[in-house]
């Protein structure tokens, strides 16, 4: 006969093997999900556009952000981190990204939202490169699963331009 310790060890090993197999199946099952989120962003107002004393450009925007991110949620999704970034080019850098707003969506019920807000973070360029600059607003998201690898994607919205003069 086998001892109690041997039987407990066999049961624990079998249980952990089944748990690991279930986690692997959950992670693989997310690969079959093809999300189709939608988003729309409007710049309602440029509150101020100024040159700071240190020579950097600073912009404050009033934004209207609406999105439907429900398709990102599966039974394996823990939460989604989402942020809105302004992206533009300068002579020094091919891509500049400045985060304007962010949030955490804890469940599918909160994944359809519309917010009217001032930019949560300052839109500052290190230099005087923003006057008359075309820029994109990009909604980025990171899906954090309960098990498996994290995934990220974005929606780029083009056609935004800053004024030629400071206000």
PDB file of N, CA and C in Angstrom, residues 27-97:
ATOM      1  N   UNK A  27      -5.549  30.674 -22.232  1.00  0.00           N
ATOM      2  CA  UNK A  27      -4.671  31.594 -22.949  1.00  0.00           C
ATOM      3  C   UNK A  27      -4.783  31.396 -24.457  1.00  0.00           C
ATOM      4  N   UNK A  28      -4.833  30.165 -24.906  1.00  0.00           N
ATOM      5  CA  UNK A  28      -4.953  29.870 -26.340  1.00  0.00           C
ATOM      6  C   UNK A  28      -6.318  30.299 -26.869  1.00  0.00           C
ATOM      7  N   UNK A  29      -7.356  30.163 -26.065  1.00  0.00           N
ATOM      8  CA  UNK A  29      -8.703  30.503 -26.537  1.00  0.00           C
ATOM      9  C   UNK A  29      -8.853  31.985 -26.851  1.00  0.00           C
ATOM     10  N   UNK A  30      -8.042  32.848 -26.220  1.00  0.00           N
ATOM     11  CA  UNK A  30      -8.094  34.280 -26.510  1.00  0.00           C
ATOM     12  C   UNK A  30      -7.587  34.604 -27.907  1.00  0.00           C
ATOM     13  N   UNK A  31      -6.777  33.716 -28.495  1.00  0.00           N
ATOM     14  CA  UNK A  31      -6.278  33.949 -29.846  1.00  0.00           C
ATOM     15  C   UNK A  31      -7.383  33.887 -30.888  1.00  0.00           C
ATOM     16  N   UNK A  32      -8.504  33.282 -30.560  1.00  0.00           N
ATOM     17  CA  UNK A  32      -9.617  33.171 -31.505  1.00  0.00           C
ATOM     18  C   UNK A  32     -10.540  34.383 -31.451  1.00  0.00           C
ATOM     19  N   UNK A  33     -10.344  35.265 -30.479  1.00  0.00           N
ATOM     20  CA  UNK A  33     -11.148  36.480 -30.365  1.00  0.00           C
ATOM     21  C   UNK A  33     -10.589  37.532 -31.322  1.00  0.00           C
ATOM     22  N   UNK A  34     -11.450  38.085 -32.172  1.00  0.00           N
ATOM     23  CA  UNK A  34     -11.017  39.160 -33.076  1.00  0.00           C
ATOM     24  C   UNK A  34     -11.828  40.410 -32.742  1.00  0.00           C
ATOM     25  N   UNK A  35     -11.299  41.247 -31.847  1.00  0.00           N
ATOM     26  CA  UNK A  35     -12.039  42.428 -31.389  1.00  0.00           C
ATOM     27  C   UNK A  35     -12.166  43.482 -32.487  1.00  0.00           C
ATOM     28  N   UNK A  36     -13.222  44.274 -32.378  1.00  0.00           N
ATOM     29  CA  UNK A  36     -13.451  45.375 -33.325  1.00  0.00           C
ATOM     30  C   UNK A  36     -13.912  46.609 -32.559  1.00  0.00           C
ATOM     31  N   UNK A  37     -13.025  47.194 -31.758  1.00  0.00           N
ATOM     32  CA  UNK A  37     -13.403  48.378 -30.987  1.00  0.00           C
ATOM     33  C   UNK A  37     -13.563  49.598 -31.892  1.00  0.00           C
ATOM     34  N   UNK A  38     -14.355  50.563 -31.424  1.00  0.00           N
ATOM     35  CA  UNK A  38     -14.541  51.813 -32.161  1.00  0.00           C
ATOM     36  C   UNK A  38     -14.277  52.979 -31.212  1.00  0.00           C
ATOM     37  N   UNK A  39     -13.865  54.097 -31.808  1.00  0.00           N
ATOM     38  CA  UNK A  39     -13.582  55.274 -31.008  1.00  0.00           C
ATOM     39  C   UNK A  39     -13.740  56.523 -31.855  1.00  0.00           C
ATOM     40  N   UNK A  40     -14.093  57.606 -31.176  1.00  0.00           N
ATOM     41  CA  UNK A  40     -14.181  58.909 -31.824  1.00  0.00           C
ATOM     42  C   UNK A  40     -13.716  59.952 -30.813  1.00  0.00           C
ATOM     43  N   UNK A  41     -12.871  60.878 -31.290  1.00  0.00           N
ATOM     44  CA  UNK A  41     -12.358  61.940 -30.435  1.00  0.00           C
ATOM     45  C   UNK A  41     -12.562  63.267 -31.141  1.00  0.00           C
ATOM     46  N   UNK A  42     -13.061  64.242 -30.385  1.00  0.00           N
ATOM     47  CA  UNK A  42     -13.218  65.599 -30.905  1.00  0.00           C
ATOM     48  C   UNK A  42     -12.430  66.548 -30.007  1.00  0.00           C
ATOM     49  N   UNK A  43     -11.715  67.480 -30.637  1.00  0.00           N
ATOM     50  CA  UNK A  43     -11.080  68.563 -29.890  1.00  0.00           C
ATOM     51  C   UNK A  43     -12.087  69.699 -29.884  1.00  0.00           C
ATOM     52  N   UNK A  44     -12.698  69.931 -28.728  1.00  0.00           N
ATOM     53  CA  UNK A  44     -13.741  70.948 -28.627  1.00  0.00           C
ATOM     54  C   UNK A  44     -13.168  72.351 -28.479  1.00  0.00           C
ATOM     55  N   UNK A  45     -12.021  72.465 -27.811  1.00  0.00           N
ATOM     56  CA  UNK A  45     -11.458  73.788 -27.579  1.00  0.00           C
ATOM     57  C   UNK A  45      -9.966  73.656 -27.283  1.00  0.00           C
ATOM     58  N   UNK A  46      -9.227  74.652 -27.718  1.00  0.00           N
ATOM     59  CA  UNK A  46      -7.835  74.787 -27.295  1.00  0.00           C
ATOM     60  C   UNK A  46      -7.849  75.849 -26.204  1.00  0.00           C
ATOM     61  N   UNK A  47      -7.780  75.400 -24.957  1.00  0.00           N
ATOM     62  CA  UNK A  47      -7.909  76.299 -23.806  1.00  0.00           C
ATOM     63  C   UNK A  47      -6.783  77.323 -23.765  1.00  0.00           C
ATOM     64  N   UNK A  48      -5.545  76.839 -23.949  1.00  0.00           N
ATOM     65  CA  UNK A  48      -4.426  77.758 -24.092  1.00  0.00           C
ATOM     66  C   UNK A  48      -3.338  77.085 -24.898  1.00  0.00           C
ATOM     67  N   UNK A  49      -2.565  77.927 -25.555  1.00  0.00           N
ATOM     68  CA  UNK A  49      -1.427  77.485 -26.351  1.00  0.00           C
ATOM     69  C   UNK A  49      -0.349  78.535 -26.131  1.00  0.00           C
ATOM     70  N   UNK A  50       0.651  78.181 -25.353  1.00  0.00           N
ATOM     71  CA  UNK A  50       1.615  79.191 -24.925  1.00  0.00           C
ATOM     72  C   UNK A  50       3.037  78.655 -24.954  1.00  0.00           C
ATOM     73  N   UNK A  51       3.952  79.578 -24.927  1.00  0.00           N
ATOM     74  CA  UNK A  51       5.371  79.246 -24.796  1.00  0.00           C
ATOM     75  C   UNK A  51       5.740  79.453 -23.337  1.00  0.00           C
ATOM     76  N   UNK A  52       6.249  78.413 -22.686  1.00  0.00           N
ATOM     77  CA  UNK A  52       6.649  78.504 -21.286  1.00  0.00           C
ATOM     78  C   UNK A  52       7.948  79.298 -21.175  1.00  0.00           C
ATOM     79  N   UNK A  53       8.261  79.811 -19.980  1.00  0.00           N
ATOM     80  CA  UNK A  53       9.501  80.582 -19.789  1.00  0.00           C
ATOM     81  C   UNK A  53      10.771  79.820 -20.182  1.00  0.00           C
ATOM     82  N   UNK A  54      10.740  78.488 -20.075  1.00  0.00           N
ATOM     83  CA  UNK A  54      11.926  77.706 -20.446  1.00  0.00           C
ATOM     84  C   UNK A  54      12.012  77.423 -21.946  1.00  0.00           C
ATOM     85  N   UNK A  55      11.040  77.956 -22.725  1.00  0.00           N
ATOM     86  CA  UNK A  55      11.077  77.820 -24.178  1.00  0.00           C
ATOM     87  C   UNK A  55      10.250  76.684 -24.739  1.00  0.00           C
ATOM     88  N   UNK A  56       9.652  75.856 -23.890  1.00  0.00           N
ATOM     89  CA  UNK A  56       8.830  74.742 -24.363  1.00  0.00           C
ATOM     90  C   UNK A  56       7.422  75.217 -24.703  1.00  0.00           C
ATOM     91  N   UNK A  57       6.802  74.578 -25.703  1.00  0.00           N
ATOM     92  CA  UNK A  57       5.406  74.849 -26.037  1.00  0.00           C
ATOM     93  C   UNK A  57       4.495  74.033 -25.125  1.00  0.00           C
ATOM     94  N   UNK A  58       3.377  74.633 -24.708  1.00  0.00           N
ATOM     95  CA  UNK A  58       2.409  73.947 -23.851  1.00  0.00           C
ATOM     96  C   UNK A  58       1.003  74.200 -24.375  1.00  0.00           C
ATOM     97  N   UNK A  59       0.197  73.134 -24.427  1.00  0.00           N
ATOM     98  CA  UNK A  59      -1.171  73.208 -24.935  1.00  0.00           C
ATOM     99  C   UNK A  59      -2.100  72.546 -23.942  1.00  0.00           C
ATOM    100  N   UNK A  60      -3.273  73.156 -23.741  1.00  0.00           N
ATOM    101  CA  UNK A  60      -4.338  72.534 -22.959  1.00  0.00           C
ATOM    102  C   UNK A  60      -5.545  72.388 -23.869  1.00  0.00           C
ATOM    103  N   UNK A  61      -6.094  71.180 -23.932  1.00  0.00           N
ATOM    104  CA  UNK A  61      -7.211  70.882 -24.831  1.00  0.00           C
ATOM    105  C   UNK A  61      -8.446  70.461 -24.048  1.00  0.00           C
ATOM    106  N   UNK A  62      -9.621  70.785 -24.577  1.00  0.00           N
ATOM    107  CA  UNK A  62     -10.869  70.209 -24.096  1.00  0.00           C
ATOM    108  C   UNK A  62     -11.276  69.152 -25.108  1.00  0.00           C
ATOM    109  N   UNK A  63     -11.469  67.924 -24.622  1.00  0.00           N
ATOM    110  CA  UNK A  63     -11.704  66.782 -25.499  1.00  0.00           C
ATOM    111  C   UNK A  63     -13.051  66.135 -25.230  1.00  0.00           C
ATOM    112  N   UNK A  64     -13.605  65.554 -26.274  1.00  0.00           N
ATOM    113  CA  UNK A  64     -14.780  64.715 -26.171  1.00  0.00           C
ATOM    114  C   UNK A  64     -14.357  63.337 -26.689  1.00  0.00           C
ATOM    115  N   UNK A  65     -14.236  62.367 -25.795  1.00  0.00           N
ATOM    116  CA  UNK A  65     -13.762  61.031 -26.144  1.00  0.00           C
ATOM    117  C   UNK A  65     -14.906  60.044 -25.969  1.00  0.00           C
ATOM    118  N   UNK A  66     -15.223  59.315 -27.031  1.00  0.00           N
ATOM    119  CA  UNK A  66     -16.232  58.257 -26.919  1.00  0.00           C
ATOM    120  C   UNK A  66     -15.666  56.987 -27.542  1.00  0.00           C
ATOM    121  N   UNK A  67     -15.977  55.864 -26.927  1.00  0.00           N
ATOM    122  CA  UNK A  67     -15.433  54.593 -27.412  1.00  0.00           C
ATOM    123  C   UNK A  67     -16.345  53.443 -27.012  1.00  0.00           C
ATOM    124  N   UNK A  68     -16.294  52.397 -27.821  1.00  0.00           N
ATOM    125  CA  UNK A  68     -16.952  51.137 -27.510  1.00  0.00           C
ATOM    126  C   UNK A  68     -15.869  50.064 -27.562  1.00  0.00           C
ATOM    127  N   UNK A  69     -15.421  49.636 -26.386  1.00  0.00           N
ATOM    128  CA  UNK A  69     -14.345  48.653 -26.278  1.00  0.00           C
ATOM    129  C   UNK A  69     -14.851  47.300 -25.770  1.00  0.00           C
ATOM    130  N   UNK A  70     -16.150  47.060 -25.863  1.00  0.00           N
ATOM    131  CA  UNK A  70     -16.721  45.817 -25.330  1.00  0.00           C
ATOM    132  C   UNK A  70     -16.164  44.573 -26.003  1.00  0.00           C
ATOM    133  N   UNK A  71     -15.814  44.682 -27.282  1.00  0.00           N
ATOM    134  CA  UNK A  71     -15.318  43.495 -27.980  1.00  0.00           C
ATOM    135  C   UNK A  71     -13.940  43.048 -27.474  1.00  0.00           C
ATOM    136  N   UNK A  72     -13.273  43.877 -26.697  1.00  0.00           N
ATOM    137  CA  UNK A  72     -11.991  43.493 -26.120  1.00  0.00           C
ATOM    138  C   UNK A  72     -12.154  42.529 -24.948  1.00  0.00           C
ATOM    139  N   UNK A  73     -13.346  42.490 -24.372  1.00  0.00           N
ATOM    140  CA  UNK A  73     -13.576  41.676 -23.180  1.00  0.00           C
ATOM    141  C   UNK A  73     -14.025  40.268 -23.550  1.00  0.00           C
ATOM    142  N   UNK A  74     -13.315  39.288 -22.990  1.00  0.00           N
ATOM    143  CA  UNK A  74     -13.710  37.887 -23.078  1.00  0.00           C
ATOM    144  C   UNK A  74     -13.817  37.373 -21.648  1.00  0.00           C
ATOM    145  N   UNK A  75     -14.085  36.122 -21.500  1.00  0.00           N
ATOM    146  CA  UNK A  75     -14.178  35.574 -20.155  1.00  0.00           C
ATOM    147  C   UNK A  75     -12.815  35.575 -19.456  1.00  0.00           C
ATOM    148  N   UNK A  76     -11.727  35.753 -20.228  1.00  0.00           N
ATOM    149  CA  UNK A  76     -10.382  35.744 -19.662  1.00  0.00           C
ATOM    150  C   UNK A  76      -9.823  37.156 -19.428  1.00  0.00           C
ATOM    151  N   UNK A  77     -10.612  38.195 -19.672  1.00  0.00           N
ATOM    152  CA  UNK A  77     -10.109  39.560 -19.519  1.00  0.00           C
ATOM    153  C   UNK A  77     -10.308  40.036 -18.085  1.00  0.00           C
ATOM    154  N   UNK A  78      -9.214  40.476 -17.474  1.00  0.00           N
ATOM    155  CA  UNK A  78      -9.288  41.020 -16.117  1.00  0.00           C
ATOM    156  C   UNK A  78      -9.669  42.490 -16.153  1.00  0.00           C
ATOM    157  N   UNK A  79      -8.952  43.294 -16.970  1.00  0.00           N
ATOM    158  CA  UNK A  79      -9.228  44.715 -17.119  1.00  0.00           C
ATOM    159  C   UNK A  79      -8.528  45.219 -18.370  1.00  0.00           C
ATOM    160  N   UNK A  80      -8.889  46.434 -18.786  1.00  0.00           N
ATOM    161  CA  UNK A  80      -8.264  47.063 -19.952  1.00  0.00           C
ATOM    162  C   UNK A  80      -7.763  48.441 -19.536  1.00  0.00           C
ATOM    163  N   UNK A  81      -6.494  48.691 -19.797  1.00  0.00           N
ATOM    164  CA  UNK A  81      -5.913  50.012 -19.577  1.00  0.00           C
ATOM    165  C   UNK A  81      -5.979  50.755 -20.903  1.00  0.00           C
ATOM    166  N   UNK A  82      -6.539  51.951 -20.902  1.00  0.00           N
ATOM    167  CA  UNK A  82      -6.726  52.718 -22.132  1.00  0.00           C
ATOM    168  C   UNK A  82      -6.154  54.119 -21.934  1.00  0.00           C
ATOM    169  N   UNK A  83      -5.514  54.650 -22.981  1.00  0.00           N
ATOM    170  CA  UNK A  83      -5.016  56.018 -22.900  1.00  0.00           C
ATOM    171  C   UNK A  83      -5.055  56.681 -24.268  1.00  0.00           C
ATOM    172  N   UNK A  84      -5.228  57.999 -24.243  1.00  0.00           N
ATOM    173  CA  UNK A  84      -5.276  58.813 -25.454  1.00  0.00           C
ATOM    174  C   UNK A  84      -3.969  59.582 -25.550  1.00  0.00           C
ATOM    175  N   UNK A  85      -3.301  59.480 -26.692  1.00  0.00           N
ATOM    176  CA  UNK A  85      -2.016  60.146 -26.880  1.00  0.00           C
ATOM    177  C   UNK A  85      -2.057  61.027 -28.120  1.00  0.00           C
ATOM    178  N   UNK A  86      -1.389  62.172 -28.026  1.00  0.00           N
ATOM    179  CA  UNK A  86      -1.160  63.017 -29.189  1.00  0.00           C
ATOM    180  C   UNK A  86       0.166  62.563 -29.791  1.00  0.00           C
ATOM    181  N   UNK A  87       0.176  62.341 -31.111  1.00  0.00           N
ATOM    182  CA  UNK A  87       1.384  61.888 -31.790  1.00  0.00           C
ATOM    183  C   UNK A  87       1.701  62.840 -32.925  1.00  0.00           C
ATOM    184  N   UNK A  88       2.964  63.238 -33.023  1.00  0.00           N
ATOM    185  CA  UNK A  88       3.374  64.192 -34.050  1.00  0.00           C
ATOM    186  C   UNK A  88       4.856  64.021 -34.348  1.00  0.00           C
ATOM    187  N   UNK A  89       5.301  64.633 -35.442  1.00  0.00           N
ATOM    188  CA  UNK A  89       6.696  64.579 -35.847  1.00  0.00           C
ATOM    189  C   UNK A  89       7.369  65.926 -35.615  1.00  0.00           C
ATOM    190  N   UNK A  90       8.656  65.890 -35.315  1.00  0.00           N
ATOM    191  CA  UNK A  90       9.479  67.095 -35.229  1.00  0.00           C
ATOM    192  C   UNK A  90      10.762  66.829 -36.018  1.00  0.00           C
ATOM    193  N   UNK A  91      11.531  67.881 -36.327  1.00  0.00           N
ATOM    194  CA  UNK A  91      12.785  67.651 -37.039  1.00  0.00           C
ATOM    195  C   UNK A  91      13.751  66.730 -36.279  1.00  0.00           C
ATOM    196  N   UNK A  92      13.679  66.741 -34.964  1.00  0.00           N
ATOM    197  CA  UNK A  92      14.579  65.934 -34.148  1.00  0.00           C
ATOM    198  C   UNK A  92      14.112  64.482 -34.000  1.00  0.00           C
ATOM    199  N   UNK A  93      12.775  64.267 -33.908  1.00  0.00           N
ATOM    200  CA  UNK A  93      12.222  62.934 -33.658  1.00  0.00           C
ATOM    201  C   UNK A  93      11.127  62.613 -34.667  1.00  0.00           C
ATOM    202  N   UNK A  94      11.172  61.386 -35.203  1.00  0.00           N
ATOM    203  CA  UNK A  94      10.161  60.957 -36.165  1.00  0.00           C
ATOM    204  C   UNK A  94       8.810  60.739 -35.488  1.00  0.00           C
ATOM    205  N   UNK A  95       8.819  60.338 -34.219  1.00  0.00           N
ATOM    206  CA  UNK A  95       7.571  60.113 -33.498  1.00  0.00           C
ATOM    207  C   UNK A  95       7.687  60.671 -32.085  1.00  0.00           C
ATOM    208  N   UNK A  96       6.782  61.585 -31.755  1.00  0.00           N
ATOM    209  CA  UNK A  96       6.644  62.112 -30.395  1.00  0.00           C
ATOM    210  C   UNK A  96       5.268  61.692 -29.898  1.00  0.00           C
ATOM    211  N   UNK A  97       5.187  61.165 -28.701  1.00  0.00           N
ATOM    212  CA  UNK A  97       3.915  60.769 -28.107  1.00  0.00           C
ATOM    213  C   UNK A  97       3.758  61.470 -26.766  1.00  0.00           C
TER     214      UNK A  97
END
